[in-house]
Every structure is written in structure tokens, then in C-alpha cells.
Amino acid sequence: MTDEPSDEDWSPPLVMLAVDLVILTVRERTLRILLVERGVPPFAGMLALPGGFLGDEAEDVRLAATRELAEEAGLDATTLHLEQIGAYGAPARDPRGRVISVAYLAIAPRLPDPVPGSDAADARWEPATAVLSGQLPVAFDHREIIADGIEQARAKLEHTTLATAFCHENFTITELQHVYEAVWDLRLDPRNFARKVRRTEGFVAPAGTPRRTGSGRPAQLFQRGEGRVLYPPMTRATTATVTGTPGEETAG
Amino acid sequence: MTDEPSDEDWSPPLVMLAVDLVILTVRERTLRILLVERGVPPFAGMLALPGGFLGDEAEDVRLAATRELAEEAGLDATTLHLEQIGAYGAPARDPRGRVISVAYLAIAPRLPDPVPGSDAADARWEPATAVLSGQLPVAFDHREIIADGIEQARAKLEHTTLATAFCHENFTITELQHVYEAVWDLRLDPRNFARKVRRTEGFVAPAGTPRRTGSGRPAQLFQRGEGRVLYPPMTRATTATVTGTPGEETAG
DNA sequence: TGCCTTATTGTCCAAGTGACATAAAGGGGC
DNA sequence: GCCCCTTTATGTCACTTGGACAATAAGGCA
């Protein structure tokens, strides 16, 4: 962050700053992402990530993300998990000019559908696989952002307790398993999974009501433990893909 | 990334975009970071990360990082590992105005000292712990960026082959172990370490010359394997700290 | 009451890992 | 050449973990 050496009166170029939100949830045992239909050009009518430009020159970037989370998705940032994915700054990524976008990953428990007539009326929960496969096209470079965000979530499920962010305050081991299965897109053995979860210190803690409705034997309820790091980590099959740096290829 | 709903003639605020580089290497069995002494205000005379503003409005962000890598550190980006850490955009992080910085992590093998008289004359390799502990003050919010970058490197050593980026083309198992020990700041058992490395498929491959100078028994030489993901991962002690999202706290 | 469904506990064995002993391969002093 | 020192390589053993899978517990419902 030293200054340019040469010209005395050189001044850095100015760019526009945007935030984009990769909001994930699990519905019908499937990982889903919240997308909105664009109403105006460019890419009018196409699906895109919720997001927008910095509100004013003094707005914090993360605050812009929480604001858009409320405005475009009707979600309360204090409720859900929110972390940064990275910056995307390819010169031609936005036809309106030089736009650098800071992408955020948000994790939400299963929620009611976006209410028609509300701010988030044109928002839809779409299956993640449809976007990743390219079957469902999205605007800008959003497919790349989504891929990075999902990979970040998948990786964090391995060695952090992020999976509990997909659950409500109280949840069963089976519900937690469904999170792993949906995000990783694979099946796990319930017995081994339960053993692993319970033996991992700080992952879950028993919750008040020891039972719950259902069709089989009632399941015990848990809440997130005090730990944030899983040791030893949960392991997904050896099919892991190395995650590049967000927004670009990795050199070297 | 939809547009602002309200005013017709609203236009987003303009910001300056910078890149900052966290360049790590291992010297004298210690993790070190390349810092430069600032010549001009703000923070003149203080140490800071190499970096600078976007060169012009059309320059790709990653390209700006590689350019600064060459200009300020005299390093060739095609040689070393370079990946993004994240964006840092607190409103008051730079007294010159609204500056959003995209931070990059670069990993270099042990290199000769910066040549006095060259572009990188005022660059120095400082111990990482001195910066992390606050003992060595740095400009702007660079300590936070450095902490995030180092934590990213530490985490990636666990489940990727990033450690080989600290080594030259050919290296011994012991040299690789020194990388882990320096980055993680702990000691490992050489016998268990060698067993683990060799059994992990794709981590290292035998290199041509089967021997090498030294004072004891000559060590076999290796090169990086074709794999990028370590399975099962290397494990550091359970003292792991959860890494927040770059540049801000994690909510929820 | 008996069947179906889901949750929970338990067994068995192969693989992984920490702790530690021992052998191999050079250099240097004498 | 020979002994010692240093560093690398291989091996052993007990313990833990994890995958595959059997068996039991606890409800709903006909």
C-alpha cells in the first residue's frame, strides 16, 4: 500500500463497489440458493444473486451486505450466519462500468417462501445443482461466485460447526445429517454419523425437550455446542475438489 | 446485484481500489513476511504490506497484484503461489479517502535478501510472530490482513499441498517438515511426519537425484506430487482457532 | 396386538497415528 | 582405516478412529 512512485499528480482510478449475496438453505433435503429475477438491464429477466451497490461513500461493506440481505431477501442479518467469500473484479464483468463486487455467504435455516408483494417478492429458492451444472443460467459472473460460495460452505462443514447454522435453535441429529447430505450431495450412515457428532466435543449439546413429533421413535433434541472448530473434522468422500482463490485462477 | 429501486438518477458512490500483498516465506526455520517501509504519508516511516492502487480503470485486480508483486517486491508472479485472501473495506481504514483493498496471499521459497538499490530496496523479511503479537506495529489495518492471511496459509497446510509452495523444485522431507513447523509454530516427529507424507497419495514424488549434501546421511529428494488435496489431511494440534471472515467479525 | 417407521446402542475389524527403538549412510578427527 | 557424531530411513506396538452392519428401543397406526 505504498503510493505510486512516478507522477506527482497521478490519482488512482475510481470504481463502483457492489455486494452480492450467496444465501443458502436446505429444503426438501436439497441445497438451495436464493435468486432474484432482474427487473432492469443489464440481464433483465434473468436470475441473479441478491445484492446492490454501496449505499453511500461512508457505508461499511459488510453493512451494505446486511442491508441488501434485508431489502432484497427480507432476512435479518443478526439471525443468520454471514461471512465474506471474496472480491470479484474482472474488468468486463459488468457492462455498466468498472464494478468490483464483494461477495458474501449467508446461511439460513429453512424459511417460509418469500411473500409475494413484499420486498423479496421476486426471490426464489433454486436448487444449487441446477446453477452449478449451468442448467439454470444466471447473470454476470454469478455462477462463478455461487460455485465459490458453495465450495466454501462445503469445506467449512468439514472442520467447523457451520452446519448448525442451517438448523433452527433446536434440532435432531437426523436433521443435522440432512444438512450434511444436502450440502455435500451424498448419503451418510445415520449410526456412524450420530456417533461422530456426539463424540466431537463442542459440536452439539442436549436441548431441553427430550422428544419431538414424528412417525417413528421420537428423537432427542440438541442445540449448537460452544465449539466452532471440529476436531477431528468431519470427512466427506475423497472426491474433494481443490478450491481456487475466489474470482480467479490460482497460479503457481 | 439488482439496481437501487428508488431514485431514477441515483448513481453509486465511487471508491478507490487497492491491492495488498501478504508474502510469506520460511527463513531460519521461522515464518517471515515481506514488509516495506513507507516513504510518504500516511504512516510514513512505518512498515506496511507491499501493494498499491489499481493502475488504471481497465486493470484486472489480480493483475494489479502481480504487478505490485514485481514492482515492490521484485518477485515473479508466475513463479510463486498467489491466491486471494479477501476484501477489506472499513470506511475509515485509509485517511486518504474511501479505499477498498483486496488482499492477496503469496507463498515464496527461501529467496535472497532484497537487493539494495533495486525496486524492493526498502523491503524486509520480518518474523510473522512479531507482527501477530503486535510487537512490530504495521500501518493501516494491515495487522488484521496479515493475521487473516497467515491463518489462511495455516489452514491450507492441513488439507492441501500448499506447503510445497514454500520449497524449491526439489526438496527433502525434512525441509518440508520445517515448513510445517515454521508455519504452524510447533515441532513434529520426523518419523511420523515422513510416514504420513509418503503415504499420502499425490503429495510428493521422488525426484531425480537420490542424494544431497549435508552433514549426516544424505536425504532423498522429492518434488511436488500431482495432487492438490490431502486426504486424509495433515492435523495440527487441537489448538486451532476458528478463522473469521476476512476483514470483519462473523455474525450469528 | 402386531406391523411399520425412525432413533439409538453396540460389535467387529481395518486403517490411521502417537510414542519410541533401531538400523543405515555419510563426514571428520585421529 | 576406525570410531564417533549427525542426520535419514525403517520398524514396532498400543491405542483410537471410522466404516460396515446387527440388534434393540420407542413411538404411530390399522
XYZ file of C-alpha atoms (C1' of nucleotides) in Angstrom:
564
model
C 0.000 0.000 0.000
C 2.739 2.433 -0.827
C 1.899 5.119 -3.309
C 2.676 5.266 -6.949
C 6.247 6.375 -7.395
C 6.163 8.280 -10.642
C 3.795 11.118 -11.387
C 3.191 13.743 -8.775
C -0.368 14.436 -9.753
C -1.396 10.865 -10.503
C -4.561 9.792 -8.797
C -5.986 6.310 -8.605
C -8.923 5.324 -10.812
C -12.349 5.255 -9.221
C -14.563 2.211 -9.326
C -18.046 1.230 -8.225
C -18.389 -1.191 -5.354
C -21.160 -3.753 -5.112
C -22.038 -6.573 -2.760
C -23.547 -9.889 -3.824
C -25.127 -12.445 -1.552
C -24.957 -16.212 -1.808
C -27.763 -17.219 0.536
C -28.019 -20.943 1.134
C -30.599 -23.081 2.839
C -31.785 -26.682 2.839
C -35.303 -27.502 1.647
C -36.669 -30.883 0.713
C -33.293 -32.399 1.553
C -31.751 -30.277 -1.189
C -29.282 -27.407 -1.034
C -30.940 -24.293 -2.392
C -29.864 -20.780 -3.162
C -31.904 -17.599 -3.150
C -32.012 -15.907 -6.543
C -33.905 -12.868 -7.710
C -35.228 -12.072 -11.146
C -33.685 -8.926 -12.518
C -36.186 -6.253 -13.481
C -33.903 -3.897 -15.361
C -30.997 -4.170 -17.789
C -28.416 -5.493 -17.957
C -29.555 -9.121 -17.881
C -33.193 -8.079 -17.371
C -35.416 -11.082 -16.727
C -32.518 -13.293 -15.810
C -31.857 -14.718 -12.364
C -29.108 -13.167 -10.307
C -27.755 -13.001 -6.810
C -29.353 -10.542 -4.436
C -27.105 -7.556 -3.955
C -26.502 -3.969 -4.874
C -24.160 -1.052 -4.789
C -22.696 0.577 -1.769
C -25.364 2.883 -0.356
C -23.135 5.873 0.155
C -19.466 6.597 0.377
C -19.366 6.092 4.135
C -21.203 2.761 4.312
C -19.236 -0.192 5.584
C -19.054 -3.033 3.088
C -20.403 -5.609 5.469
C -23.191 -3.266 6.437
C -24.119 -2.968 2.791
C -24.384 -6.743 2.719
C -26.696 -6.863 5.717
C -28.772 -4.043 4.276
C -29.232 -5.863 0.983
C -29.988 -9.020 2.912
C -32.936 -7.236 4.450
C -34.012 -5.260 1.406
C -33.781 -7.918 -1.247
C -34.274 -11.106 0.705
C -36.259 -9.914 3.709
C -33.799 -11.626 6.038
C -32.413 -10.383 9.317
C -28.631 -10.479 9.356
C -28.464 -10.685 13.123
C -30.240 -14.016 12.902
C -28.112 -15.842 10.397
C -24.530 -16.623 9.640
C -22.764 -14.184 7.327
C -19.180 -14.340 6.118
C -17.231 -12.995 3.214
C -16.413 -15.081 0.158
C -14.108 -12.695 -1.646
C -13.815 -9.923 -4.191
C -14.617 -10.252 -7.866
C -13.079 -7.627 -10.058
C -12.652 -8.714 -13.648
C -12.686 -5.566 -15.789
C -15.577 -6.598 -18.034
C -17.738 -8.373 -15.501
C -20.370 -5.617 -15.548
C -21.347 -3.786 -18.731
C -22.292 -0.687 -16.760
C -18.687 0.093 -15.948
C -15.946 -0.924 -13.619
C -17.695 -2.707 -10.792
C -15.873 -4.615 -8.088
C -18.135 -6.888 -6.146
C -17.558 -8.243 -2.672
C -19.447 -11.499 -2.285
C -20.878 -12.771 0.976
C -22.067 -16.175 2.056
C -25.199 -16.345 4.195
C -26.589 -19.490 5.771
C -30.230 -19.662 6.724
C -32.407 -22.324 8.297
C -35.449 -23.465 6.389
C -37.701 -20.444 5.963
C -41.152 -19.735 4.615
C -41.288 -18.860 0.951
C -40.726 -15.222 0.054
C -44.032 -13.436 0.424
C -45.453 -12.074 -2.815
C -45.923 -8.330 -2.518
C -43.003 -7.917 -0.160
C -39.582 -6.570 -0.997
C -38.444 -10.050 -1.756
C -41.395 -10.882 -3.963
C -39.310 -11.885 -6.950
C -36.947 -14.047 -4.922
C -36.889 -17.817 -5.386
C -35.121 -20.756 -3.765
C -33.457 -22.647 -6.604
C -31.586 -25.956 -6.335
C -27.868 -25.398 -6.105
C -27.074 -28.196 -8.524
C -29.140 -26.561 -11.254
C -26.958 -23.478 -11.040
C -23.680 -25.317 -10.653
C -24.362 -27.502 -13.655
C -25.187 -24.492 -15.781
C -28.675 -25.829 -16.390
C -30.058 -22.686 -14.788
C -28.256 -19.656 -16.202
C -27.518 -16.668 -14.009
C -26.441 -13.110 -14.753
C -22.949 -11.593 -14.689
C -20.238 -13.847 -13.277
C -22.637 -15.037 -10.621
C -22.240 -18.685 -11.417
C -18.594 -18.463 -10.519
C -19.398 -16.623 -7.301
C -22.004 -19.207 -6.427
C -19.591 -22.045 -7.082
C -17.012 -20.455 -4.815
C -19.557 -19.794 -2.099
C -20.915 -23.312 -2.149
C -17.447 -24.780 -2.100
C -16.632 -22.568 0.867
C -19.698 -23.838 2.684
C -18.861 -27.438 1.811
C -15.323 -27.050 3.078
C -16.386 -25.339 6.287
C -18.788 -28.132 7.068
C -15.747 -30.351 7.383
C -13.923 -28.578 10.136
C -16.334 -26.092 11.660
C -19.791 -26.281 13.182
C -21.247 -24.270 10.301
C -23.817 -26.982 9.644
C -25.740 -25.892 12.722
C -26.345 -22.539 11.009
C -28.679 -24.387 8.628
C -30.753 -25.602 11.585
C -33.186 -23.882 13.877
C -32.322 -23.397 17.510
C -33.267 -26.940 18.414
C -32.664 -29.788 16.029
C -32.235 -33.530 15.894
C -29.156 -35.415 14.859
C -31.046 -36.588 11.809
C -31.801 -33.038 10.771
C -28.153 -32.199 11.120
C -27.336 -35.205 8.996
C -29.719 -33.997 6.319
C -27.749 -30.751 6.194
C -24.534 -32.604 5.518
C -26.206 -34.800 2.951
C -27.786 -31.888 1.126
C -24.721 -29.664 1.092
C -22.307 -32.435 0.211
C -24.805 -34.174 -2.034
C -24.182 -37.664 -0.689
C -25.649 -40.147 1.792
C -24.267 -40.891 5.221
C -24.819 -43.744 7.639
C -27.077 -42.485 10.451
C -25.407 -44.600 13.126
C -21.860 -43.591 12.332
C -22.940 -40.001 11.842
C -24.627 -39.809 15.224
C -21.639 -41.372 16.912
C -19.257 -38.928 15.302
C -21.351 -35.872 16.098
C -21.831 -36.777 19.705
C -18.233 -37.676 20.319
C -16.970 -34.420 18.832
C -16.651 -32.103 21.746
C -18.487 -28.799 21.497
C -20.446 -29.658 18.367
C -23.893 -30.175 19.867
C -25.350 -30.036 23.350
C -28.550 -31.687 24.592
C -31.515 -29.332 24.440
C -34.439 -29.011 26.773
C -37.328 -31.051 25.437
C -36.119 -34.591 25.078
C -38.669 -35.562 22.476
C -40.462 -34.436 19.374
C -43.235 -35.358 16.990
C -42.782 -37.682 14.061
C -43.805 -41.015 12.722
C -41.166 -43.229 14.302
C -39.382 -43.126 17.599
C -39.114 -39.547 18.880
C -35.668 -38.072 18.503
C -33.703 -36.213 21.126
C -33.250 -32.524 20.610
C -29.938 -30.699 20.528
C -28.614 -27.191 20.220
C -25.290 -25.941 18.878
C -22.396 -26.506 21.218
C -19.968 -23.873 22.349
C -17.240 -25.050 19.967
C -16.693 -23.650 16.488
C -13.886 -25.884 15.276
C -14.392 -29.590 14.723
C -11.540 -31.791 15.804
C -11.239 -34.286 14.366
C -13.004 -32.923 11.293
C -15.957 -34.459 9.518
C -14.735 -36.092 6.340
C -16.525 -36.151 3.055
C -15.556 -38.719 0.469
C -12.191 -38.340 -1.189
C -13.940 -36.664 -4.107
C -12.985 -33.244 -2.763
C -12.083 -30.621 -5.314
C -9.388 -28.121 -4.562
C -10.866 -24.673 -4.169
C -9.123 -21.969 -6.111
C -8.906 -18.406 -4.999
C -12.227 -16.607 -5.369
C -12.777 -14.863 -8.622
C -9.765 -16.045 -10.496
C -7.438 -18.901 -11.221
C -4.622 -19.900 -8.950
C -1.164 -19.500 -10.374
C 1.966 -21.339 -9.474
C -26.914 -7.079 -7.904
C -30.193 -5.539 -8.805
C -30.310 -1.811 -9.014
C -31.477 0.652 -6.447
C -35.230 0.843 -6.543
C -35.880 4.440 -5.619
C -34.322 7.439 -7.335
C -34.078 7.478 -11.058
C -30.909 9.494 -11.209
C -29.161 7.866 -8.293
C -25.668 6.733 -9.042
C -23.448 4.594 -6.847
C -20.581 6.181 -4.894
C -17.103 5.825 -6.303
C -14.260 4.337 -4.317
C -10.554 3.743 -4.765
C -9.369 0.173 -5.115
C -6.071 -1.077 -3.769
C -4.323 -4.417 -3.533
C -2.199 -5.546 -0.608
C 0.167 -8.491 -0.569
C 0.863 -10.882 2.260
C 4.054 -12.534 1.040
C 5.248 -15.396 3.212
C 8.408 -17.434 3.241
C 10.412 -19.562 5.656
C 13.871 -18.443 6.728
C 15.929 -19.743 9.615
C 13.100 -22.145 10.428
C 10.817 -19.160 11.020
C 7.778 -17.919 9.153
C 8.504 -14.481 7.753
C 6.556 -11.843 5.929
C 7.769 -9.225 3.484
C 7.133 -5.680 4.694
C 8.147 -2.361 3.194
C 8.890 0.891 4.915
C 6.514 3.612 3.830
C 8.201 6.669 2.365
C 5.244 9.009 2.274
C 2.258 9.837 4.453
C 0.083 8.476 5.772
C 2.058 6.258 8.154
C 5.369 7.465 6.699
C 8.291 5.523 8.132
C 6.094 2.704 9.334
C 6.148 -0.818 7.981
C 3.312 -1.876 5.712
C 2.313 -4.551 3.271
C 3.519 -4.176 -0.299
C 0.689 -3.037 -2.501
C -0.841 -0.127 -4.311
C -3.782 1.239 -6.178
C -5.280 -0.142 -9.320
C -3.091 1.042 -12.168
C -5.895 2.183 -14.403
C -9.596 1.650 -14.731
C -9.187 -1.344 -17.009
C -6.621 -3.267 -14.989
C -7.695 -6.615 -13.612
C -7.453 -6.818 -9.842
C -5.318 -9.915 -9.864
C -3.072 -8.356 -12.457
C -2.606 -5.371 -10.174
C -1.467 -7.801 -7.503
C 1.087 -9.445 -9.777
C 2.289 -6.052 -10.914
C 2.839 -4.861 -7.377
C 4.499 -8.161 -6.604
C 7.076 -7.349 -9.247
C 7.351 -3.620 -8.591
C 7.509 -3.604 -4.831
C 8.926 -6.995 -4.011
C 10.859 -7.839 -7.157
C 9.112 -11.203 -7.369
C 7.806 -13.001 -10.418
C 4.175 -13.967 -10.007
C 4.433 -16.807 -12.499
C 6.919 -18.466 -10.169
C 5.042 -18.446 -6.914
C 1.686 -19.278 -5.482
C -0.835 -16.428 -5.372
C -4.382 -16.542 -4.068
C -6.869 -14.061 -2.764
C -7.472 -13.514 0.930
C -10.434 -11.185 0.760
C -11.617 -7.602 0.625
C -11.134 -5.049 3.381
C -13.458 -2.110 3.229
C -13.970 -0.424 6.582
C -14.895 3.212 5.879
C -12.068 4.758 7.906
C -9.310 2.296 7.152
C -7.414 4.787 5.000
C -7.219 8.509 5.860
C -6.830 9.418 2.201
C -10.415 8.550 1.439
C -12.609 5.581 0.767
C -10.219 2.802 -0.142
C -11.273 -0.805 -0.535
C -8.350 -3.165 -0.533
C -8.251 -6.655 -1.989
C -5.615 -8.676 -0.146
C -3.616 -11.500 -1.703
C -1.556 -14.247 -0.195
C 1.726 -15.130 -1.896
C 3.974 -18.015 -0.936
C 7.627 -17.933 -1.860
C 10.526 -20.330 -1.320
C 13.545 -19.007 0.539
C 14.953 -16.160 -1.524
C 17.998 -13.915 -1.433
C 17.568 -10.716 0.518
C 16.064 -7.778 -1.351
C 18.859 -6.059 -3.226
C 19.610 -2.544 -2.021
C 19.203 -0.113 -4.904
C 16.521 -2.180 -6.553
C 12.799 -1.510 -6.551
C 12.453 -3.594 -3.434
C 15.299 -1.900 -1.591
C 13.208 -0.965 1.419
C 11.640 -4.403 1.750
C 12.442 -6.616 4.722
C 11.571 -10.137 5.828
C 10.135 -9.831 9.310
C 9.129 -12.664 11.630
C 5.416 -13.351 11.457
C 5.076 -13.723 15.197
C 6.410 -10.217 15.779
C 3.607 -8.811 13.670
C 0.908 -11.094 15.016
C 1.786 -10.298 18.605
C 1.666 -6.584 17.919
C 5.282 -6.232 18.933
C 6.047 -4.913 15.454
C 3.438 -2.299 14.512
C 2.251 -2.014 10.929
C 0.292 0.634 9.073
C -3.439 0.790 8.335
C -5.398 -2.362 9.180
C -2.538 -4.466 7.889
C -2.121 -6.450 11.054
C -5.623 -7.788 10.630
C -4.961 -8.609 6.989
C -1.728 -10.349 7.923
C -3.462 -12.366 10.608
C -6.116 -13.497 8.152
C -3.530 -14.358 5.518
C -1.391 -16.370 7.893
C -4.397 -18.208 9.238
C -5.420 -18.999 5.660
C -1.973 -20.417 4.984
C -2.019 -22.397 8.200
C -5.391 -23.876 7.400
C -4.475 -24.744 3.834
C -1.407 -26.607 5.013
C -3.785 -29.017 6.649
C -5.689 -30.205 3.646
C -3.796 -29.042 0.575
C -0.257 -29.414 -0.700
C 0.381 -25.692 -0.232
C 3.439 -26.441 1.883
C 5.352 -27.405 -1.248
C 4.979 -23.802 -2.438
C 7.424 -22.827 0.294
C 10.010 -25.222 -1.159
C 12.169 -25.089 -4.236
C 11.603 -27.518 -7.066
C 13.433 -30.321 -5.296
C 13.292 -30.697 -1.560
C 13.751 -33.230 1.200
C 11.110 -34.497 3.581
C 12.934 -32.711 6.363
C 12.728 -29.411 4.528
C 9.012 -29.940 4.077
C 8.725 -30.671 7.757
C 10.499 -27.416 8.552
C 7.803 -25.624 6.557
C 5.063 -27.143 8.666
C 6.947 -26.420 11.851
C 7.611 -22.811 10.928
C 4.115 -22.029 9.702
C 2.345 -23.830 12.498
C 4.968 -22.830 15.064
C 5.320 -26.254 16.636
C 7.569 -29.332 16.476
C 6.735 -32.571 14.730
C 8.161 -36.070 14.995
C 10.331 -36.660 11.899
C 9.482 -40.363 11.661
C 5.754 -39.963 11.853
C 5.895 -36.944 9.579
C 7.829 -38.787 6.878
C 5.486 -41.745 7.074
C 2.443 -39.524 6.744
C 3.811 -37.528 3.823
C 4.867 -40.547 1.853
C 1.678 -42.450 2.402
C -0.476 -39.520 1.315
C -1.050 -40.054 -2.350
C -0.091 -37.224 -4.667
C 1.681 -35.152 -2.043
C 5.275 -35.723 -3.090
C 7.000 -37.728 -5.808
C 10.590 -38.939 -5.865
C 12.876 -36.543 -7.724
C 15.841 -37.311 -9.899
C 18.974 -37.069 -7.833
C 18.588 -39.502 -4.971
C 21.006 -37.693 -2.707
C 22.220 -34.378 -1.466
C 24.901 -32.675 0.570
C 24.754 -32.315 4.321
C 26.430 -33.436 7.457
C 24.542 -36.638 8.153
C 23.072 -39.275 5.923
C 22.102 -37.799 2.556
C 18.380 -37.315 2.161
C 16.293 -38.360 -0.768
C 14.931 -35.605 -2.948
C 11.298 -35.112 -3.815
C 9.170 -32.841 -5.918
C 5.541 -31.831 -5.504
C 3.107 -34.559 -6.485
C 0.241 -34.168 -8.889
C -2.330 -33.940 -6.094
C -3.536 -30.692 -4.563
C -5.846 -32.025 -1.866
C -4.541 -34.015 1.070
C -6.662 -36.927 2.129
C -6.513 -37.665 4.937
C -5.439 -34.185 5.965
C -2.400 -33.256 7.999
C -3.513 -32.383 11.506
C -2.108 -29.699 13.692
C -2.697 -29.800 17.400
C -6.209 -29.195 18.615
C -5.218 -25.614 19.345
C -6.801 -24.456 16.105
C -8.523 -21.102 16.146
C -11.629 -20.568 14.105
C -10.960 -18.192 11.263
C -13.477 -15.431 10.896
C -14.457 -13.932 7.610
C -11.723 -11.657 6.288
C -11.948 -8.051 7.311
C -14.742 -8.263 9.792
C -16.371 -10.214 12.526
C -18.625 -13.151 11.906
C -22.218 -12.708 12.941
C -24.777 -15.210 14.006
C -51.738 -56.517 19.433
C -48.797 -56.583 15.615
C -46.532 -54.122 11.921
C -44.149 -50.197 10.172
C -41.079 -46.375 10.790
C -37.421 -43.932 12.828
C -33.942 -43.429 16.624
C -30.309 -45.306 19.441
C -26.855 -48.566 21.165
C -23.421 -51.885 20.197
C -19.980 -55.103 17.692
C -16.206 -56.134 14.579
C -12.362 -55.136 12.009
C -9.269 -52.425 9.102
C -6.784 -48.207 8.841
C -4.525 -44.290 10.948
C -1.500 -42.216 14.485
C 1.431 -41.034 18.516
C 5.410 -42.695 21.090
C 9.558 -44.658 20.646
C 13.605 -48.113 19.213
C 16.835 -49.336 15.756
C 19.403 -49.539 11.528
C 21.613 -47.065 7.535
C 24.694 -43.645 5.364
C 27.673 -40.126 5.230
C 31.578 -36.608 7.288
C 35.518 -35.603 10.283
C 39.246 -36.358 13.606
C 42.944 -39.197 14.730
C 41.157 -47.291 8.360
C 38.326 -46.752 12.575
C 35.385 -44.649 15.860
C 32.078 -41.178 16.772
C 28.731 -37.851 15.596
C 24.907 -36.352 12.794
C 21.016 -36.938 10.025
C 17.922 -40.027 7.432
C 15.172 -44.204 6.898
C 12.560 -48.259 8.569
C 10.074 -50.784 12.044
C 7.186 -51.964 16.264
C 3.287 -51.562 19.296
C -0.613 -49.962 21.596
C -4.463 -47.099 21.134
C -8.041 -44.562 18.627
C -10.907 -43.730 14.827
C -14.113 -44.903 11.260
C -16.796 -47.759 8.027
C -19.994 -51.695 7.644
C -23.681 -53.690 9.740
C -26.793 -56.205 13.596
C -29.983 -55.583 17.142
C -32.885 -53.096 20.232
C -35.994 -49.125 21.700
C -39.986 -46.161 21.099
C -43.487 -44.302 19.007
C -47.829 -44.208 15.206
C -51.451 -46.712 13.081
C -54.539 -50.451 11.362
